[in-house]
Coordinates of C-alpha atoms and ligand atoms in Angstrom, one line a residue:
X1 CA 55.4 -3.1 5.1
X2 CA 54.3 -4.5 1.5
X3 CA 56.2 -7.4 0.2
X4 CA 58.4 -6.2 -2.4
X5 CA 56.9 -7.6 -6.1
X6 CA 57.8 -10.6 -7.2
X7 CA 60.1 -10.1 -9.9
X8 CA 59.7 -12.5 -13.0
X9 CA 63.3 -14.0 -14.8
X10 CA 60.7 -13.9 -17.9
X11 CA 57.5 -11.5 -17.8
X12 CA 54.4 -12.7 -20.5
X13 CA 51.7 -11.3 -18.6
X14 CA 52.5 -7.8 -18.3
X15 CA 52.6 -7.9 -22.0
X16 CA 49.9 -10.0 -22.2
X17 CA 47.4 -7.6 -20.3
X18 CA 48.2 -4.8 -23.1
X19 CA 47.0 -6.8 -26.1
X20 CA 44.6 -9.1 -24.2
X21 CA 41.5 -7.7 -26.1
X22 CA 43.4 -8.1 -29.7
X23 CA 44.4 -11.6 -28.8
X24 CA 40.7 -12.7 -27.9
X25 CA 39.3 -11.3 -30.6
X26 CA 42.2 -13.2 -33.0
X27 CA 41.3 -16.4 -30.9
X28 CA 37.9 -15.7 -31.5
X29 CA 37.9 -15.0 -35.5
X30 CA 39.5 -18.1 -35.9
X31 CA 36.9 -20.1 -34.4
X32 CA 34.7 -18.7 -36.6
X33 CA 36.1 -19.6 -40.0
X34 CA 38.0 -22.8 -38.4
X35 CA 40.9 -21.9 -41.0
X36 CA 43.4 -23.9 -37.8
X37 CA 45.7 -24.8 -40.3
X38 CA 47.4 -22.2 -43.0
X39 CA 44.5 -19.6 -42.2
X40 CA 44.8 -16.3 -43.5
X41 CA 46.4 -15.3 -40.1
X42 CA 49.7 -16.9 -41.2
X43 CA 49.9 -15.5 -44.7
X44 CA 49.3 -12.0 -42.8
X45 CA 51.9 -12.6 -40.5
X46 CA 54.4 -14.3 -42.4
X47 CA 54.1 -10.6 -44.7
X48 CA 54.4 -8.9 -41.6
X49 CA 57.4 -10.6 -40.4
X50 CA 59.4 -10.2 -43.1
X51 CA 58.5 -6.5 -43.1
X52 CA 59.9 -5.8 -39.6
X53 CA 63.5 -7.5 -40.3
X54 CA 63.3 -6.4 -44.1
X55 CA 63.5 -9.5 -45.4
X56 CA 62.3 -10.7 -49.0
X57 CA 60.2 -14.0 -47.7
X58 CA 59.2 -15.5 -44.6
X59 CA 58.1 -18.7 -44.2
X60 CA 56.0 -19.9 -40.7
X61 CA 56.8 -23.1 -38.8
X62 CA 56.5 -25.2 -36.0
X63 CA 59.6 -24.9 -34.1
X64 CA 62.2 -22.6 -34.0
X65 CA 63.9 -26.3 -34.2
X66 CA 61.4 -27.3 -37.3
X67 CA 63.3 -24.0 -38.9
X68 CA 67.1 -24.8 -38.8
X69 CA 65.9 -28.7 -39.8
X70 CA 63.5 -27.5 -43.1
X71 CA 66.6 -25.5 -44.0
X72 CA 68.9 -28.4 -43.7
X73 CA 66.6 -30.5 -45.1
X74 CA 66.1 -27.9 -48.2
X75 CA 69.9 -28.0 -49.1
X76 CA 69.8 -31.9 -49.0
X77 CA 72.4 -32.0 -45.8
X78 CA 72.6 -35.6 -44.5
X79 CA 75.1 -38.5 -44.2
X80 CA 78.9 -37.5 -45.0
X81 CA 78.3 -34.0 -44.4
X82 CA 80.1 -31.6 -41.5
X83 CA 77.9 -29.0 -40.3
X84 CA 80.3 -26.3 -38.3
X85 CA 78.3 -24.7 -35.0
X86 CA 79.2 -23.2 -31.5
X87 CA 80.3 -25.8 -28.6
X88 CA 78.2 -23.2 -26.4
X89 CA 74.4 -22.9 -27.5
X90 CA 71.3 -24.5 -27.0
X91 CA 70.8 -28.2 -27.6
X92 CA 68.8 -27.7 -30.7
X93 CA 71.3 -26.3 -32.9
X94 CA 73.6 -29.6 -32.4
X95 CA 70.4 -32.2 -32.4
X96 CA 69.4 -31.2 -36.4
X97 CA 72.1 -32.1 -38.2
X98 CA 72.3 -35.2 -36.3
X99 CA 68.7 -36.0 -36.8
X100 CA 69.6 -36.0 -40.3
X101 CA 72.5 -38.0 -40.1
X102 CA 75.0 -35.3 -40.5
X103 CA 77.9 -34.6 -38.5
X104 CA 78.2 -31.9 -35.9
X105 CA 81.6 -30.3 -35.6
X106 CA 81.6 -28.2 -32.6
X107 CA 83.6 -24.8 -32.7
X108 CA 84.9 -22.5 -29.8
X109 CA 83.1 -19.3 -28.9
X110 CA 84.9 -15.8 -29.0
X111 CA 85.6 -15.2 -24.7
X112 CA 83.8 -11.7 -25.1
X113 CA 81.1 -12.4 -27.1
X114 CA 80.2 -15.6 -26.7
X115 CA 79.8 -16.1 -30.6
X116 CA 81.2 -18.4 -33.2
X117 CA 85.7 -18.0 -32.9
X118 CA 86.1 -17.4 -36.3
X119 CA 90.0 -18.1 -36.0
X120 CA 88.8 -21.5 -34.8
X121 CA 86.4 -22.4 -37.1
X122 CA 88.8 -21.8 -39.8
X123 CA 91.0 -23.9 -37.9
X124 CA 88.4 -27.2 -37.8
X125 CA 87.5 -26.5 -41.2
X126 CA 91.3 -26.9 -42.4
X127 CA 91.2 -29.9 -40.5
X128 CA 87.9 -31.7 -42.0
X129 CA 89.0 -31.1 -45.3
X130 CA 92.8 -32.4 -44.3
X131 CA 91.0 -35.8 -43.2
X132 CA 88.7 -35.7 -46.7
X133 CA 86.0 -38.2 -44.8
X134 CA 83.6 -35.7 -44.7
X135 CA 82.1 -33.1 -46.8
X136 CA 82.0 -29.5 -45.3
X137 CA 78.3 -27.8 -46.0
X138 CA 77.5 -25.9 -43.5
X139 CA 77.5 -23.0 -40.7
X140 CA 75.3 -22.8 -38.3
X141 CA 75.9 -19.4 -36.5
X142 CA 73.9 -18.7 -33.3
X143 CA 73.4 -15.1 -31.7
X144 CA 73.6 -16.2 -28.3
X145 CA 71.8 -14.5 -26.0
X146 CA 70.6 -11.8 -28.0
X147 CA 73.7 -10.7 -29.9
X148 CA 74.3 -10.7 -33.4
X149 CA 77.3 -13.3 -34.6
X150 CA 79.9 -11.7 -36.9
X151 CA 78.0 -12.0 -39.9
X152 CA 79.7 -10.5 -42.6
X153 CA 83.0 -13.1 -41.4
X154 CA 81.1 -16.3 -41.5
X155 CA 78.8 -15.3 -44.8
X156 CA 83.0 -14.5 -46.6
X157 CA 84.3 -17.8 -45.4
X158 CA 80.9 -19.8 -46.4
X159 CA 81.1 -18.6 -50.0
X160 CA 84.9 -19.1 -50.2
X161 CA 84.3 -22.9 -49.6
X162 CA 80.6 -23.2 -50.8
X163 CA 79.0 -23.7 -47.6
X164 CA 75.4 -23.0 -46.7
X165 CA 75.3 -19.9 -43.9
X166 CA 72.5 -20.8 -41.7
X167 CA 71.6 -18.2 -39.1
X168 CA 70.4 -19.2 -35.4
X169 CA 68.7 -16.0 -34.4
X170 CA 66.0 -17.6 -31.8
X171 CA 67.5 -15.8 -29.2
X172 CA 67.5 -12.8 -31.4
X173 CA 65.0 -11.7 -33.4
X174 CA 65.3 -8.0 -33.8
X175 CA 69.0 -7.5 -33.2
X176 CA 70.9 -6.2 -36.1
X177 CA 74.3 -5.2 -37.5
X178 CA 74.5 -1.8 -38.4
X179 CA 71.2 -1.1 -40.5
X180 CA 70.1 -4.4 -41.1
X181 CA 68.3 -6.5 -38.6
X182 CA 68.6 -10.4 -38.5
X183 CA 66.8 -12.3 -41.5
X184 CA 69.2 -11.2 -43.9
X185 CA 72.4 -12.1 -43.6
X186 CA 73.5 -15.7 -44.5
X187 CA 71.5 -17.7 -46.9
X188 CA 68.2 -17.9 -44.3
X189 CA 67.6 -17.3 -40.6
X190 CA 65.8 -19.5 -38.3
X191 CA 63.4 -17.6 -35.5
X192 CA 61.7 -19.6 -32.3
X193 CA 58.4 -17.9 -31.3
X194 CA 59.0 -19.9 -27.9
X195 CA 56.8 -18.3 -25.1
X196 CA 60.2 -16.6 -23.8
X197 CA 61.8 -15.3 -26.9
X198 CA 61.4 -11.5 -28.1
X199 CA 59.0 -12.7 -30.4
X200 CA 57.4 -15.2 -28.2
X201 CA 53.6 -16.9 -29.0
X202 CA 51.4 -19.1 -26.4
X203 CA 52.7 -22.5 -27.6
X204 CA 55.6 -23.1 -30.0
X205 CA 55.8 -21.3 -33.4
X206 CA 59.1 -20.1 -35.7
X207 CA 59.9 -18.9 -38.8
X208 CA 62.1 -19.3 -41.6
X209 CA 63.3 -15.8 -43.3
X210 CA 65.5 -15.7 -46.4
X211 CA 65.9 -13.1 -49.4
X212 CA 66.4 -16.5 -51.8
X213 CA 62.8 -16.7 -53.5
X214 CA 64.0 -20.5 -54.1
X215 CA 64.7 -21.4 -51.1
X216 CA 61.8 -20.1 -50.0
X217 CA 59.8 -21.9 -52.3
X218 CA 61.4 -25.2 -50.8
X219 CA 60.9 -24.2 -47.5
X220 CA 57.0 -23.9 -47.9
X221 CA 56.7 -26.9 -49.2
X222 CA 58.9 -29.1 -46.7
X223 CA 56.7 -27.7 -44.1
X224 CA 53.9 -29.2 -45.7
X225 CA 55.3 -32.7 -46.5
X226 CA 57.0 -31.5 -49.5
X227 CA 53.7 -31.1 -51.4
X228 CA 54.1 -29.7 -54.8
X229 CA 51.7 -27.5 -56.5
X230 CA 48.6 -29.3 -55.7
X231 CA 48.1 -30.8 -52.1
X232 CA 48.3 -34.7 -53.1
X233 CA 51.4 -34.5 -55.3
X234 CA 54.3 -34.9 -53.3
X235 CA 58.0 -33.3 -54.9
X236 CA 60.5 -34.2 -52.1
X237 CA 60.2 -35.7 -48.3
X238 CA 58.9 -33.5 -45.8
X239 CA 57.8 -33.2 -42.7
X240 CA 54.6 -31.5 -41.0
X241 CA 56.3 -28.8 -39.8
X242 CA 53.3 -25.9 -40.3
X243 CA 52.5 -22.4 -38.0
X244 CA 49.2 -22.5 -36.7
X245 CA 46.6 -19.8 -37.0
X246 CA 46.4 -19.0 -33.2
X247 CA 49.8 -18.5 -32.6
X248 CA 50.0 -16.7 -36.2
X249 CA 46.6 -14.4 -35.4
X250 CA 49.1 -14.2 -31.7
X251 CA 51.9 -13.1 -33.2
X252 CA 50.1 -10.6 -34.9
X253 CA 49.3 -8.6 -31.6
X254 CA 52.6 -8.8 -30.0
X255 CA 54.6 -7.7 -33.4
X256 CA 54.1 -4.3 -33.2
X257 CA 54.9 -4.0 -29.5
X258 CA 58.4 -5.0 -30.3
X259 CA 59.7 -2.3 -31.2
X260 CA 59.5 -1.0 -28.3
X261 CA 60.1 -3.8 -26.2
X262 CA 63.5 -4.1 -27.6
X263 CA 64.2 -0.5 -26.3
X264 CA 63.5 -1.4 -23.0
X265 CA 65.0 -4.3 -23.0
X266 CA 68.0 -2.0 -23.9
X267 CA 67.0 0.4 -21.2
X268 CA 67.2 -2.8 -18.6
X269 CA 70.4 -3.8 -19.9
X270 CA 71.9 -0.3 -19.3
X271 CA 70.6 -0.3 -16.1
X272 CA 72.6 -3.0 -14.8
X273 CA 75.4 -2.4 -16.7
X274 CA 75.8 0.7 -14.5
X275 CA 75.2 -1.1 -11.2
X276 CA 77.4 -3.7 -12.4
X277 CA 79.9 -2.7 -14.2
X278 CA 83.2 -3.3 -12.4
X279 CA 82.2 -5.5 -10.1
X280 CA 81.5 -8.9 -12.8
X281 CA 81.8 -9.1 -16.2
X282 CA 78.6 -7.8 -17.8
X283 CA 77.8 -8.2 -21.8
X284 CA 80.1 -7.1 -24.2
X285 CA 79.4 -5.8 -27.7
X286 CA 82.2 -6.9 -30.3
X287 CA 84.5 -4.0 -30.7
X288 CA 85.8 -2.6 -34.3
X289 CA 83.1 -2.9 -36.6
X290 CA 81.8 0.6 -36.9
X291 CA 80.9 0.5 -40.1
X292 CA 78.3 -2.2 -38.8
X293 CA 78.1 -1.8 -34.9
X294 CA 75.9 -4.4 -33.0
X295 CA 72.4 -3.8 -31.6
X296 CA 72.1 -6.8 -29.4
X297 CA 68.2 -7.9 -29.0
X298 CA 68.5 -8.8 -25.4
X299 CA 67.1 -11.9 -25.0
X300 CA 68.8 -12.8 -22.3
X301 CA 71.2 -11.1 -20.1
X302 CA 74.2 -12.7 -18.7
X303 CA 77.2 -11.9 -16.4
X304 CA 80.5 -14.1 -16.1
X305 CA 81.7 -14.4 -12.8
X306 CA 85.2 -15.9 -12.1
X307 CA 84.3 -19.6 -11.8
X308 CA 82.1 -22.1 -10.6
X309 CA 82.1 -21.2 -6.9
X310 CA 81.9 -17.6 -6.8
X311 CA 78.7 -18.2 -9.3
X312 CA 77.2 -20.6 -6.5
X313 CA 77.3 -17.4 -4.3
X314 CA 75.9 -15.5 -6.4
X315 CA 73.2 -17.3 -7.0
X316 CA 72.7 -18.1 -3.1
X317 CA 72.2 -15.0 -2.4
X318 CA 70.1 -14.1 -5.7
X319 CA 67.8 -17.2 -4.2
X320 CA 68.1 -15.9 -0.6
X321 CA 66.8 -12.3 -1.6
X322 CA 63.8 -14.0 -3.7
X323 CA 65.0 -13.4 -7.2
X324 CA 65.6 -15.6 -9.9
X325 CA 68.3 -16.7 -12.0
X326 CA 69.4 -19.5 -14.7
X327 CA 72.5 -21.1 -16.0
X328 CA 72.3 -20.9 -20.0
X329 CA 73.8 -23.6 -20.4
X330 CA 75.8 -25.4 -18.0
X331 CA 77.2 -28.3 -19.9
X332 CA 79.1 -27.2 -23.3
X333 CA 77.4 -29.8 -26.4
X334 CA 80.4 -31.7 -26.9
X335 CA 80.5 -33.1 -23.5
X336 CA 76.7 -34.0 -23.7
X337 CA 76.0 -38.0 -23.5
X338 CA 74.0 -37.2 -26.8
X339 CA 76.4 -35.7 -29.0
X340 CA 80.1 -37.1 -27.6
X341 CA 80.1 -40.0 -30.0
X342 CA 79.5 -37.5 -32.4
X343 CA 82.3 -35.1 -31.6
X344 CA 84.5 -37.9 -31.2
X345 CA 83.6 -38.8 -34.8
X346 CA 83.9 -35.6 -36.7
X347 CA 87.4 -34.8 -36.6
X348 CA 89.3 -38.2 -35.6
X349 CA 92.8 -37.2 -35.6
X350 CA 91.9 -35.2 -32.5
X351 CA 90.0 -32.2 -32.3
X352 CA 91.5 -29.3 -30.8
X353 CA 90.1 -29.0 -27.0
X354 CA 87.0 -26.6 -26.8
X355 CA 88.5 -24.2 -23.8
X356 CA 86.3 -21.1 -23.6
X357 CA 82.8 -23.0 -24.2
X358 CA 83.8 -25.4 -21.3
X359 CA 84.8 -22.6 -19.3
X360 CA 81.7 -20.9 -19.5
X361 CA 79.8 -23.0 -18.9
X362 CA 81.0 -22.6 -15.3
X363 CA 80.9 -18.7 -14.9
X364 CA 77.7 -17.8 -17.0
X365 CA 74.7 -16.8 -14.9
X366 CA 71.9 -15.2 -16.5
X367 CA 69.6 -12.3 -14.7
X368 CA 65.9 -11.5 -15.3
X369 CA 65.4 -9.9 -18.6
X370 CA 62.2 -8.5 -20.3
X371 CA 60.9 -5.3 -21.0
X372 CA 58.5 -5.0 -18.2
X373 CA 61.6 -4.6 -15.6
X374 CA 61.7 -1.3 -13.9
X375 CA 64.3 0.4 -12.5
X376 CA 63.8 -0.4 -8.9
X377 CA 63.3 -4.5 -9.9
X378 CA 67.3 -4.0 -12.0
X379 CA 68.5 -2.0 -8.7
X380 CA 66.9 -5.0 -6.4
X381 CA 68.4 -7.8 -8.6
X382 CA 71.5 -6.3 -8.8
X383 CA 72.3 -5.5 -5.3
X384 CA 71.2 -9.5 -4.9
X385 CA 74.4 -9.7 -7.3
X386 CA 77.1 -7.7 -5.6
X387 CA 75.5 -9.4 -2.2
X388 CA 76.9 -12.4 -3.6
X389 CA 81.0 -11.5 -4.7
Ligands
PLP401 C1 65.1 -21.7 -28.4 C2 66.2 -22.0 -29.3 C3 66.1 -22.9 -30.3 C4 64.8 -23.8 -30.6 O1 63.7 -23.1 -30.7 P1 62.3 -23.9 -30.4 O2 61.3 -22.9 -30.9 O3 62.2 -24.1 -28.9 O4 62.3 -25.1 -31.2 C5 67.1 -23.1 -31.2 N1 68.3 -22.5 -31.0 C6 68.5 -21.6 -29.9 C7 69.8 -21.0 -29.8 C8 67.5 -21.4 -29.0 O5 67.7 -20.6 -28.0

């Protein structure tokens, strides 16, 4: 009998084998004109990118990190300043306003979606301006796992207080609320071209997109050390924050495959919500906004189980039956050695308690997602699953 395949949580090589030639022959261009820094592979891309999510500008970086801090950095966000975001995301949303000094004031997620509470983010916001210590500037919004935040809500509230909207979308790129994909709502979006991520290069890339031709302006030149209009005049400080030519000439190939990718991502996603459904709590799309209804970009694909134990079988028997799995995240930011000091900090009367994000962080447990599953590798991982309850 064969060994069934192995199947990956992430898959970059089945991709990679369809554009291998393209890539090669990007690699290979480029070593030719040695253009390794702002090549004409960038400007191409960065024209491409914005096409795709309809977008006025897009501006390549380093980092899908180097993106949210240029766009700080652009609206001058530092010391004295609250910056709202999700208790229940990736480190690097909390770690750039802190970097520049700012304050981090973590918010609640929504139970079904995972997503910025608005209700509680109104809440904390009432609260920083009742203790007038700090200034409130800014949302960070994240589309966790995949799925768009509640755009059109946080973009309102921003411009009823004056607040800078700042999208997360690195586990996103190519979702979308109704007919408009992520990169334009709120004032600018920040992508990760992480390996792993829909759009992913071969090292670490991202990508700023915004319809605000003066932001966009500032955002090209903090990347490059906030150089004016000539290389040696410098207008503001910077940082070197630039895409490079490989992974631009990189990202080339793999942005036209994403179209479809994203449909079989979708086509994985329905798989196991009908093997799954019923049995744990599989992804749920935000209900009531059919005006704008949610495509979710699938980034990664998590269930909730009931609570920390019954996700240690799970994964047990995921692990016994050779099929990965991964806990995104397992420790909510406020509660991070890092960033408690901080949270203490931000609203000192006493912040409310952060209930659904510490909760999660027990019952989240993410399956393999990409678009090179097939049927038989969903049906394998999910019988792993319901082996486990
Ligand atoms: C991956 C990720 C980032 C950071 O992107 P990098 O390109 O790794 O710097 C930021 N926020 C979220 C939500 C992410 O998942």
């Amino acid at each position: 009998m064969n060994a069934p395949r192995p199947i990956a949580f992430f898959d970059m090589k089945a991709q990679q084998s369809l554009i291998r030639a393209e890539i090669d022959a990007g690699i290979a261009r480029i070593l030719d004109h040695g253009r390794f820094i702002q090549g004409p592979e960038v400007d191409a891309f960065e024209a491409q990118l914005a096409a795709f999510a309809g977008a006025k500008h897009a501006v390549g970086v380093s980092s899908g990190t180097d993106a949210l801090q240029i766009a700080m950095m652009a609206e001058g966000i530092g010391p004295g300043d609250a910056v709202f975001l999700p208790a229940f995301t990736y480190t690097a949303t909390a770690e750039v306003p802190l970097v520049l000094g700012a304050t981090p004031i973590f918010v609640d997620v929504d139970p079904a979606t995972f997503n910025l509470d608005l209700a509680d983010l109104e809440r904390r916001l009432a609260l920083v301006q009742a203790e007038g210590r700090l200034r409130p500037r800014a949302v960070i919004g994240v589309d966790l796992y995949g799925l768009p935040a509640d755009w059109p809500a946080i973009e309102a509230l921003c411009a009823q207080h004056g607040m800078f909207a700042l999208d997360d979308a690195a586990q996103a790129f190519g979702g979308a609320l109704g007919n408009r994909r992520l990169g334009t709502y709120a004032h600018a979006t920040a992508c990760s071209f992480y390996p792993t991520k829909t759009l992913g290069c071969y090292g670490d890339g991202g990508a700023l997109l915004t319809n605000d031709p003066d932001r966009a302006e500032l955002y090209r030149s903090l990347r490059t050390h906030g150089e004016g209009k000539t290389r040696y005049e410098v207008h503001r400080t910077g940082m070197n924050g630039r895409l490079d030519s490989i992974q631009a000439a990189i990202l080339i190939a793999k942005l036209p495959l994403l179209e479809t990718e994203l449909k079989s991502r979708a086509q994985a996603a329905a798989w196991y919500e009908a093997a799954l459904v019923g049995r744990v709590r599989t992804p749920q799309l935000p209900p009531g906004a059919q005006n704008a209804p949610a495509t979710h970009a699938w980034g990664i694909y998590t269930i909730t189980l009931p609570d920390a134990a019954a996700r240690g079988r799970v994964q047990a028997s995921m692990q016994a039956a050779g099929v990965p799995s991964a806990i995104y995240y397992p420790k909510p930011l406020h509660h991070q050695p890092a960033y408690a000091a901080a949270h203490a900090g931000g609203i000192t009367a006493g912040a409310p308690p952060l209930p659904v994000s510490e909760r999660l962080c027990d019952q989240v447990l993410s399956l393999p997602m990409h678009p090179y599953l097939t049927q038989d590798d969903v049906a394998r991982v999910a019988a792993a699953v319901l082996a486990g309850l």
